[in-house]
Amino acid sequence: MPHSLPAFTAQDALIAIMMMVSVSDENIRNSELIAIERQVNHLPVFASYDVGQLQDVAQTIYRLVQEEDGLDTLFAMVRDALPERLWETAYALACEVASASGTLDQAELRLLEEIREELNIDRLHAAAIERGARARHLTL
């Protein structure tokens, strides 16, 4: 991947993970976009975030999706930008976006597995995070 990609801030990295989950099945749902917006608008980690950066992060994700090794590049950029103490946060945000539509397809499940591996999320912790996200997005 060329070095023309902008470096992520920690907040950009969290948003990039959420966006990557949304585009993983090549079908960006409104519920996923709303989930991303809700996280950015309400979580303390995004309190000082310039939402004008969202467009730049989105463009970077779309470029990476088209690259053969784009996912590897994304994970490298995320690990470089994100302190290890926020890796579980990134996974939790990914699960929120994946759960927002009410169903997870194979592409989303594979990506969540890759995120767990790349960010070294303990399987027990991951299961708790996944269950919490699922519970928040249940419908009647």
Short mmCIF file of N, CA and C in Angstrom, two decimals:
data_model
loop_
_atom_site.label_atom_id
_atom_site.label_comp_id
_atom_site.label_asym_id
_atom_site.label_seq_id
_atom_site.Cartn_x
_atom_site.Cartn_y
_atom_site.Cartn_z
N MET A 1 0.85 -1.17 0.00
CA MET A 1 0.00 0.00 0.00
C MET A 1 0.89 1.23 0.00
N PRO A 2 0.63 2.18 -0.88
CA PRO A 2 1.43 3.39 -0.92
C PRO A 2 1.32 4.16 0.39
N HIS A 3 2.30 5.00 0.64
CA HIS A 3 2.32 5.79 1.86
C HIS A 3 1.48 7.05 1.75
N SER A 4 0.59 7.12 0.78
CA SER A 4 -0.24 8.31 0.59
C SER A 4 -1.45 8.33 1.51
N LEU A 5 -1.66 7.27 2.30
CA LEU A 5 -2.78 7.26 3.23
C LEU A 5 -2.47 8.13 4.43
N PRO A 6 -3.46 8.90 4.88
CA PRO A 6 -3.23 9.72 6.08
C PRO A 6 -3.12 8.83 7.32
N ALA A 7 -2.33 9.25 8.27
CA ALA A 7 -2.23 8.51 9.52
C ALA A 7 -3.51 8.71 10.32
N PHE A 8 -3.93 7.67 11.01
CA PHE A 8 -5.11 7.74 11.85
C PHE A 8 -4.77 8.30 13.22
N THR A 9 -5.72 9.02 13.79
CA THR A 9 -5.69 9.30 15.23
C THR A 9 -6.32 8.08 15.90
N ALA A 10 -6.28 8.00 17.21
CA ALA A 10 -6.92 6.89 17.91
C ALA A 10 -8.42 6.88 17.62
N GLN A 11 -9.03 8.05 17.58
CA GLN A 11 -10.46 8.14 17.30
C GLN A 11 -10.75 7.72 15.85
N ASP A 12 -9.91 8.13 14.92
CA ASP A 12 -10.06 7.70 13.53
C ASP A 12 -10.01 6.17 13.44
N ALA A 13 -9.10 5.57 14.19
CA ALA A 13 -8.94 4.12 14.16
C ALA A 13 -10.20 3.42 14.64
N LEU A 14 -10.81 3.94 15.69
CA LEU A 14 -12.07 3.36 16.18
C LEU A 14 -13.17 3.48 15.13
N ILE A 15 -13.25 4.63 14.51
CA ILE A 15 -14.25 4.84 13.47
C ILE A 15 -13.97 3.95 12.27
N ALA A 16 -12.71 3.80 11.92
CA ALA A 16 -12.34 2.95 10.78
C ALA A 16 -12.77 1.51 11.01
N ILE A 17 -12.60 1.00 12.21
CA ILE A 17 -13.03 -0.36 12.53
C ILE A 17 -14.54 -0.49 12.35
N MET A 18 -15.28 0.51 12.85
CA MET A 18 -16.74 0.46 12.70
C MET A 18 -17.14 0.50 11.23
N MET A 19 -16.50 1.38 10.47
CA MET A 19 -16.83 1.49 9.05
C MET A 19 -16.48 0.23 8.29
N MET A 20 -15.36 -0.38 8.63
CA MET A 20 -14.95 -1.61 7.95
C MET A 20 -15.98 -2.71 8.19
N VAL A 21 -16.52 -2.79 9.39
CA VAL A 21 -17.56 -3.79 9.66
C VAL A 21 -18.78 -3.50 8.80
N SER A 22 -19.14 -2.23 8.70
CA SER A 22 -20.31 -1.85 7.91
C SER A 22 -20.16 -2.21 6.43
N VAL A 23 -18.99 -2.03 5.88
CA VAL A 23 -18.80 -2.31 4.45
C VAL A 23 -18.39 -3.77 4.18
N SER A 24 -18.17 -4.55 5.21
CA SER A 24 -17.64 -5.91 5.03
C SER A 24 -18.53 -6.79 4.18
N ASP A 25 -19.83 -6.60 4.25
CA ASP A 25 -20.74 -7.43 3.47
C ASP A 25 -21.19 -6.73 2.19
N GLU A 26 -20.54 -5.63 1.86
CA GLU A 26 -20.83 -4.84 0.66
C GLU A 26 -22.25 -4.30 0.65
N ASN A 27 -22.84 -4.18 1.83
CA ASN A 27 -24.20 -3.66 1.95
C ASN A 27 -24.26 -2.77 3.20
N ILE A 28 -24.03 -1.49 3.03
CA ILE A 28 -24.03 -0.57 4.16
C ILE A 28 -25.49 -0.27 4.51
N ARG A 29 -25.87 -0.69 5.69
CA ARG A 29 -27.26 -0.50 6.13
C ARG A 29 -27.40 0.80 6.93
N ASN A 30 -28.59 1.39 6.85
CA ASN A 30 -28.87 2.59 7.63
C ASN A 30 -28.67 2.34 9.11
N SER A 31 -29.09 1.17 9.58
CA SER A 31 -28.94 0.85 11.00
C SER A 31 -27.48 0.86 11.43
N GLU A 32 -26.59 0.44 10.53
CA GLU A 32 -25.16 0.45 10.85
C GLU A 32 -24.62 1.88 10.89
N LEU A 33 -25.05 2.70 9.95
CA LEU A 33 -24.62 4.10 9.94
C LEU A 33 -25.13 4.84 11.17
N ILE A 34 -26.36 4.53 11.56
CA ILE A 34 -26.92 5.14 12.77
C ILE A 34 -26.14 4.69 14.00
N ALA A 35 -25.76 3.41 14.04
CA ALA A 35 -24.97 2.89 15.17
C ALA A 35 -23.62 3.61 15.26
N ILE A 36 -22.99 3.83 14.12
CA ILE A 36 -21.71 4.55 14.11
C ILE A 36 -21.92 5.99 14.60
N GLU A 37 -22.93 6.64 14.05
CA GLU A 37 -23.21 8.02 14.45
C GLU A 37 -23.50 8.12 15.95
N ARG A 38 -24.28 7.19 16.46
CA ARG A 38 -24.63 7.19 17.88
C ARG A 38 -23.37 7.06 18.75
N GLN A 39 -22.46 6.17 18.36
CA GLN A 39 -21.23 5.99 19.13
C GLN A 39 -20.39 7.26 19.12
N VAL A 40 -20.25 7.85 17.94
CA VAL A 40 -19.43 9.07 17.81
C VAL A 40 -20.04 10.23 18.59
N ASN A 41 -21.35 10.31 18.60
CA ASN A 41 -22.03 11.42 19.28
C ASN A 41 -22.11 11.27 20.79
N HIS A 42 -21.99 10.04 21.30
CA HIS A 42 -22.26 9.85 22.73
C HIS A 42 -21.12 9.30 23.58
N LEU A 43 -20.15 8.65 22.99
CA LEU A 43 -19.10 8.05 23.81
C LEU A 43 -18.03 9.07 24.19
N PRO A 44 -17.57 9.02 25.42
CA PRO A 44 -16.54 9.96 25.88
C PRO A 44 -15.26 9.93 25.04
N VAL A 45 -14.92 8.77 24.49
CA VAL A 45 -13.68 8.67 23.71
C VAL A 45 -13.72 9.58 22.48
N PHE A 46 -14.93 9.96 22.04
CA PHE A 46 -15.08 10.82 20.87
C PHE A 46 -15.39 12.28 21.23
N ALA A 47 -15.32 12.63 22.51
CA ALA A 47 -15.72 13.97 22.96
C ALA A 47 -14.98 15.09 22.22
N SER A 48 -13.73 14.90 21.93
CA SER A 48 -12.96 15.96 21.27
C SER A 48 -12.77 15.70 19.77
N TYR A 49 -13.50 14.74 19.24
CA TYR A 49 -13.31 14.35 17.84
C TYR A 49 -13.92 15.38 16.90
N ASP A 50 -13.18 15.72 15.86
CA ASP A 50 -13.65 16.61 14.81
C ASP A 50 -14.40 15.76 13.79
N VAL A 51 -15.74 15.85 13.79
CA VAL A 51 -16.52 15.00 12.89
C VAL A 51 -16.24 15.30 11.42
N GLY A 52 -15.58 16.39 11.15
CA GLY A 52 -15.15 16.67 9.78
C GLY A 52 -14.16 15.65 9.27
N GLN A 53 -13.53 14.92 10.18
CA GLN A 53 -12.57 13.88 9.81
C GLN A 53 -13.26 12.62 9.29
N LEU A 54 -14.55 12.48 9.55
CA LEU A 54 -15.26 11.26 9.14
C LEU A 54 -15.13 11.01 7.64
N GLN A 55 -15.22 12.06 6.86
CA GLN A 55 -15.13 11.90 5.40
C GLN A 55 -13.75 11.35 5.00
N ASP A 56 -12.70 11.86 5.63
CA ASP A 56 -11.35 11.37 5.33
C ASP A 56 -11.19 9.90 5.72
N VAL A 57 -11.73 9.54 6.88
CA VAL A 57 -11.65 8.14 7.31
C VAL A 57 -12.43 7.26 6.34
N ALA A 58 -13.62 7.69 5.95
CA ALA A 58 -14.43 6.92 5.02
C ALA A 58 -13.70 6.73 3.69
N GLN A 59 -13.08 7.77 3.19
CA GLN A 59 -12.35 7.66 1.93
C GLN A 59 -11.19 6.67 2.06
N THR A 60 -10.51 6.70 3.18
CA THR A 60 -9.41 5.76 3.42
C THR A 60 -9.94 4.32 3.43
N ILE A 61 -11.06 4.10 4.11
CA ILE A 61 -11.65 2.76 4.16
C ILE A 61 -12.03 2.29 2.76
N TYR A 62 -12.67 3.14 1.99
CA TYR A 62 -13.07 2.75 0.63
C TYR A 62 -11.86 2.43 -0.24
N ARG A 63 -10.79 3.17 -0.06
CA ARG A 63 -9.55 2.85 -0.79
C ARG A 63 -9.01 1.49 -0.37
N LEU A 64 -9.01 1.25 0.94
CA LEU A 64 -8.46 -0.01 1.45
C LEU A 64 -9.29 -1.21 1.01
N VAL A 65 -10.60 -1.05 0.95
CA VAL A 65 -11.48 -2.14 0.54
C VAL A 65 -11.14 -2.60 -0.87
N GLN A 66 -10.68 -1.69 -1.69
CA GLN A 66 -10.38 -2.01 -3.08
C GLN A 66 -8.99 -2.61 -3.27
N GLU A 67 -8.16 -2.55 -2.25
CA GLU A 67 -6.80 -3.08 -2.32
C GLU A 67 -6.75 -4.55 -1.93
N GLU A 68 -5.86 -5.29 -2.55
CA GLU A 68 -5.71 -6.71 -2.25
C GLU A 68 -5.35 -6.94 -0.78
N ASP A 69 -4.43 -6.18 -0.27
CA ASP A 69 -4.01 -6.32 1.13
C ASP A 69 -4.57 -5.19 2.00
N GLY A 70 -5.72 -4.68 1.61
CA GLY A 70 -6.31 -3.54 2.30
C GLY A 70 -6.62 -3.79 3.76
N LEU A 71 -7.12 -4.97 4.07
CA LEU A 71 -7.46 -5.28 5.46
C LEU A 71 -6.21 -5.33 6.32
N ASP A 72 -5.14 -5.90 5.79
CA ASP A 72 -3.87 -5.94 6.53
C ASP A 72 -3.36 -4.52 6.79
N THR A 73 -3.50 -3.67 5.78
CA THR A 73 -3.09 -2.28 5.94
C THR A 73 -3.93 -1.58 6.99
N LEU A 74 -5.25 -1.81 6.95
CA LEU A 74 -6.14 -1.21 7.95
C LEU A 74 -5.73 -1.62 9.35
N PHE A 75 -5.51 -2.91 9.55
CA PHE A 75 -5.13 -3.37 10.89
C PHE A 75 -3.81 -2.77 11.34
N ALA A 76 -2.87 -2.63 10.44
CA ALA A 76 -1.60 -2.00 10.80
C ALA A 76 -1.81 -0.55 11.20
N MET A 77 -2.65 0.16 10.45
CA MET A 77 -2.94 1.57 10.77
C MET A 77 -3.65 1.68 12.11
N VAL A 78 -4.58 0.77 12.38
CA VAL A 78 -5.32 0.78 13.65
C VAL A 78 -4.37 0.50 14.81
N ARG A 79 -3.55 -0.53 14.69
CA ARG A 79 -2.61 -0.86 15.78
C ARG A 79 -1.63 0.28 16.03
N ASP A 80 -1.20 0.96 14.96
CA ASP A 80 -0.28 2.08 15.11
C ASP A 80 -0.93 3.26 15.85
N ALA A 81 -2.20 3.48 15.60
CA ALA A 81 -2.88 4.66 16.13
C ALA A 81 -3.55 4.44 17.47
N LEU A 82 -3.93 3.21 17.75
CA LEU A 82 -4.77 2.93 18.90
C LEU A 82 -3.96 2.36 20.06
N PRO A 83 -4.03 3.01 21.22
CA PRO A 83 -3.35 2.42 22.39
C PRO A 83 -3.96 1.05 22.71
N GLU A 84 -3.14 0.15 23.15
CA GLU A 84 -3.60 -1.21 23.43
C GLU A 84 -4.77 -1.24 24.41
N ARG A 85 -4.82 -0.30 25.31
CA ARG A 85 -5.91 -0.26 26.29
C ARG A 85 -7.26 -0.01 25.64
N LEU A 86 -7.28 0.43 24.38
CA LEU A 86 -8.53 0.68 23.66
C LEU A 86 -8.85 -0.41 22.63
N TRP A 87 -8.08 -1.48 22.61
CA TRP A 87 -8.34 -2.55 21.64
C TRP A 87 -9.69 -3.22 21.91
N GLU A 88 -10.02 -3.47 23.18
CA GLU A 88 -11.33 -4.05 23.49
C GLU A 88 -12.45 -3.07 23.14
N THR A 89 -12.20 -1.79 23.30
CA THR A 89 -13.18 -0.78 22.91
C THR A 89 -13.44 -0.87 21.41
N ALA A 90 -12.38 -1.01 20.64
CA ALA A 90 -12.53 -1.15 19.18
C ALA A 90 -13.37 -2.38 18.85
N TYR A 91 -13.11 -3.47 19.54
CA TYR A 91 -13.88 -4.68 19.28
C TYR A 91 -15.34 -4.49 19.68
N ALA A 92 -15.57 -3.84 20.80
CA ALA A 92 -16.94 -3.58 21.24
C ALA A 92 -17.69 -2.72 20.23
N LEU A 93 -17.03 -1.71 19.70
CA LEU A 93 -17.66 -0.86 18.69
C LEU A 93 -17.94 -1.65 17.41
N ALA A 94 -17.04 -2.52 17.03
CA ALA A 94 -17.25 -3.36 15.86
C ALA A 94 -18.48 -4.25 16.07
N CYS A 95 -18.62 -4.81 17.24
CA CYS A 95 -19.77 -5.66 17.55
C CYS A 95 -21.07 -4.87 17.55
N GLU A 96 -21.03 -3.64 18.03
CA GLU A 96 -22.22 -2.78 18.01
C GLU A 96 -22.70 -2.57 16.59
N VAL A 97 -21.79 -2.26 15.69
CA VAL A 97 -22.16 -2.01 14.30
C VAL A 97 -22.65 -3.30 13.64
N ALA A 98 -21.97 -4.39 13.88
CA ALA A 98 -22.37 -5.67 13.28
C ALA A 98 -23.75 -6.10 13.78
N SER A 99 -24.06 -5.83 15.03
CA SER A 99 -25.34 -6.24 15.62
C SER A 99 -26.49 -5.30 15.27
N ALA A 100 -26.17 -4.12 14.80
CA ALA A 100 -27.19 -3.10 14.58
C ALA A 100 -28.28 -3.52 13.61
N SER A 101 -27.94 -4.35 12.63
CA SER A 101 -28.93 -4.76 11.63
C SER A 101 -29.80 -5.92 12.12
N GLY A 102 -29.44 -6.52 13.25
CA GLY A 102 -30.22 -7.62 13.79
C GLY A 102 -29.74 -8.99 13.35
N THR A 103 -28.95 -9.04 12.28
CA THR A 103 -28.40 -10.32 11.81
C THR A 103 -26.95 -10.11 11.39
N LEU A 104 -26.18 -11.15 11.55
CA LEU A 104 -24.78 -11.10 11.12
C LEU A 104 -24.60 -12.11 9.99
N ASP A 105 -24.00 -11.65 8.90
CA ASP A 105 -23.73 -12.59 7.81
C ASP A 105 -22.30 -13.10 7.94
N GLN A 106 -21.92 -14.01 7.06
CA GLN A 106 -20.61 -14.65 7.14
C GLN A 106 -19.46 -13.65 7.01
N ALA A 107 -19.61 -12.65 6.15
CA ALA A 107 -18.54 -11.66 5.97
C ALA A 107 -18.30 -10.89 7.27
N GLU A 108 -19.38 -10.52 7.95
CA GLU A 108 -19.23 -9.80 9.21
C GLU A 108 -18.64 -10.69 10.29
N LEU A 109 -19.08 -11.93 10.34
CA LEU A 109 -18.53 -12.86 11.33
C LEU A 109 -17.04 -13.09 11.11
N ARG A 110 -16.63 -13.24 9.84
CA ARG A 110 -15.21 -13.43 9.54
C ARG A 110 -14.40 -12.20 9.94
N LEU A 111 -14.95 -11.02 9.65
CA LEU A 111 -14.23 -9.79 10.01
C LEU A 111 -14.11 -9.65 11.52
N LEU A 112 -15.18 -9.95 12.25
CA LEU A 112 -15.09 -9.88 13.72
C LEU A 112 -14.03 -10.84 14.24
N GLU A 113 -13.95 -12.02 13.64
CA GLU A 113 -12.91 -12.98 14.04
C GLU A 113 -11.52 -12.41 13.77
N GLU A 114 -11.35 -11.79 12.62
CA GLU A 114 -10.05 -11.19 12.30
C GLU A 114 -9.71 -10.05 13.25
N ILE A 115 -10.71 -9.25 13.60
CA ILE A 115 -10.47 -8.15 14.54
C ILE A 115 -10.03 -8.71 15.88
N ARG A 116 -10.71 -9.77 16.35
CA ARG A 116 -10.32 -10.42 17.61
C ARG A 116 -8.87 -10.86 17.56
N GLU A 117 -8.49 -11.49 16.47
CA GLU A 117 -7.12 -11.99 16.34
C GLU A 117 -6.12 -10.85 16.23
N GLU A 118 -6.39 -9.89 15.39
CA GLU A 118 -5.45 -8.79 15.16
C GLU A 118 -5.26 -7.92 16.40
N LEU A 119 -6.32 -7.77 17.18
CA LEU A 119 -6.23 -6.92 18.37
C LEU A 119 -6.04 -7.75 19.64
N ASN A 120 -5.79 -9.04 19.45
CA ASN A 120 -5.46 -9.92 20.57
C ASN A 120 -6.51 -9.85 21.68
N ILE A 121 -7.78 -9.99 21.29
CA ILE A 121 -8.87 -9.95 22.25
C ILE A 121 -9.07 -11.37 22.80
N ASP A 122 -9.01 -11.49 24.10
CA ASP A 122 -9.22 -12.77 24.78
C ASP A 122 -10.59 -13.31 24.40
N ARG A 123 -10.68 -14.60 24.12
CA ARG A 123 -11.93 -15.20 23.65
C ARG A 123 -13.07 -15.03 24.65
N LEU A 124 -12.80 -15.16 25.93
CA LEU A 124 -13.84 -15.00 26.95
C LEU A 124 -14.34 -13.56 26.98
N HIS A 125 -13.42 -12.61 26.91
CA HIS A 125 -13.80 -11.20 26.87
C HIS A 125 -14.61 -10.91 25.61
N ALA A 126 -14.18 -11.47 24.49
CA ALA A 126 -14.88 -11.27 23.23
C ALA A 126 -16.31 -11.79 23.32
N ALA A 127 -16.50 -12.96 23.93
CA ALA A 127 -17.84 -13.53 24.05
C ALA A 127 -18.75 -12.62 24.87
N ALA A 128 -18.22 -12.04 25.94
CA ALA A 128 -19.01 -11.13 26.76
C ALA A 128 -19.37 -9.87 25.97
N ILE A 129 -18.42 -9.34 25.24
CA ILE A 129 -18.66 -8.15 24.42
C ILE A 129 -19.72 -8.45 23.36
N GLU A 130 -19.59 -9.59 22.71
CA GLU A 130 -20.54 -9.98 21.66
C GLU A 130 -21.95 -10.15 22.23
N ARG A 131 -22.06 -10.79 23.37
CA ARG A 131 -23.37 -11.01 23.99
C ARG A 131 -24.01 -9.69 24.39
N GLY A 132 -23.23 -8.78 24.90
CA GLY A 132 -23.77 -7.47 25.28
C GLY A 132 -24.29 -6.72 24.06
N ALA A 133 -23.56 -6.74 22.97
CA ALA A 133 -24.00 -6.07 21.75
C ALA A 133 -25.27 -6.70 21.22
N ARG A 134 -25.31 -8.02 21.21
CA ARG A 134 -26.51 -8.73 20.75
C ARG A 134 -27.72 -8.34 21.59
N ALA A 135 -27.54 -8.31 22.91
CA ALA A 135 -28.64 -7.98 23.82
C ALA A 135 -29.17 -6.57 23.58
N ARG A 136 -28.29 -5.64 23.27
CA ARG A 136 -28.73 -4.25 23.04
C ARG A 136 -29.50 -4.08 21.73
N HIS A 137 -29.37 -5.01 20.82
CA HIS A 137 -30.00 -4.85 19.51
C HIS A 137 -31.13 -5.85 19.26
N LEU A 138 -31.62 -6.51 20.30
CA LEU A 138 -32.75 -7.43 20.15
C LEU A 138 -34.02 -6.63 19.88
N THR A 139 -34.91 -7.22 19.12
CA THR A 139 -36.22 -6.60 18.86
C THR A 139 -37.31 -7.52 19.36
N LEU A 140 -38.50 -6.97 19.49
CA LEU A 140 -39.65 -7.77 19.94
C LEU A 140 -40.17 -8.63 18.81
#
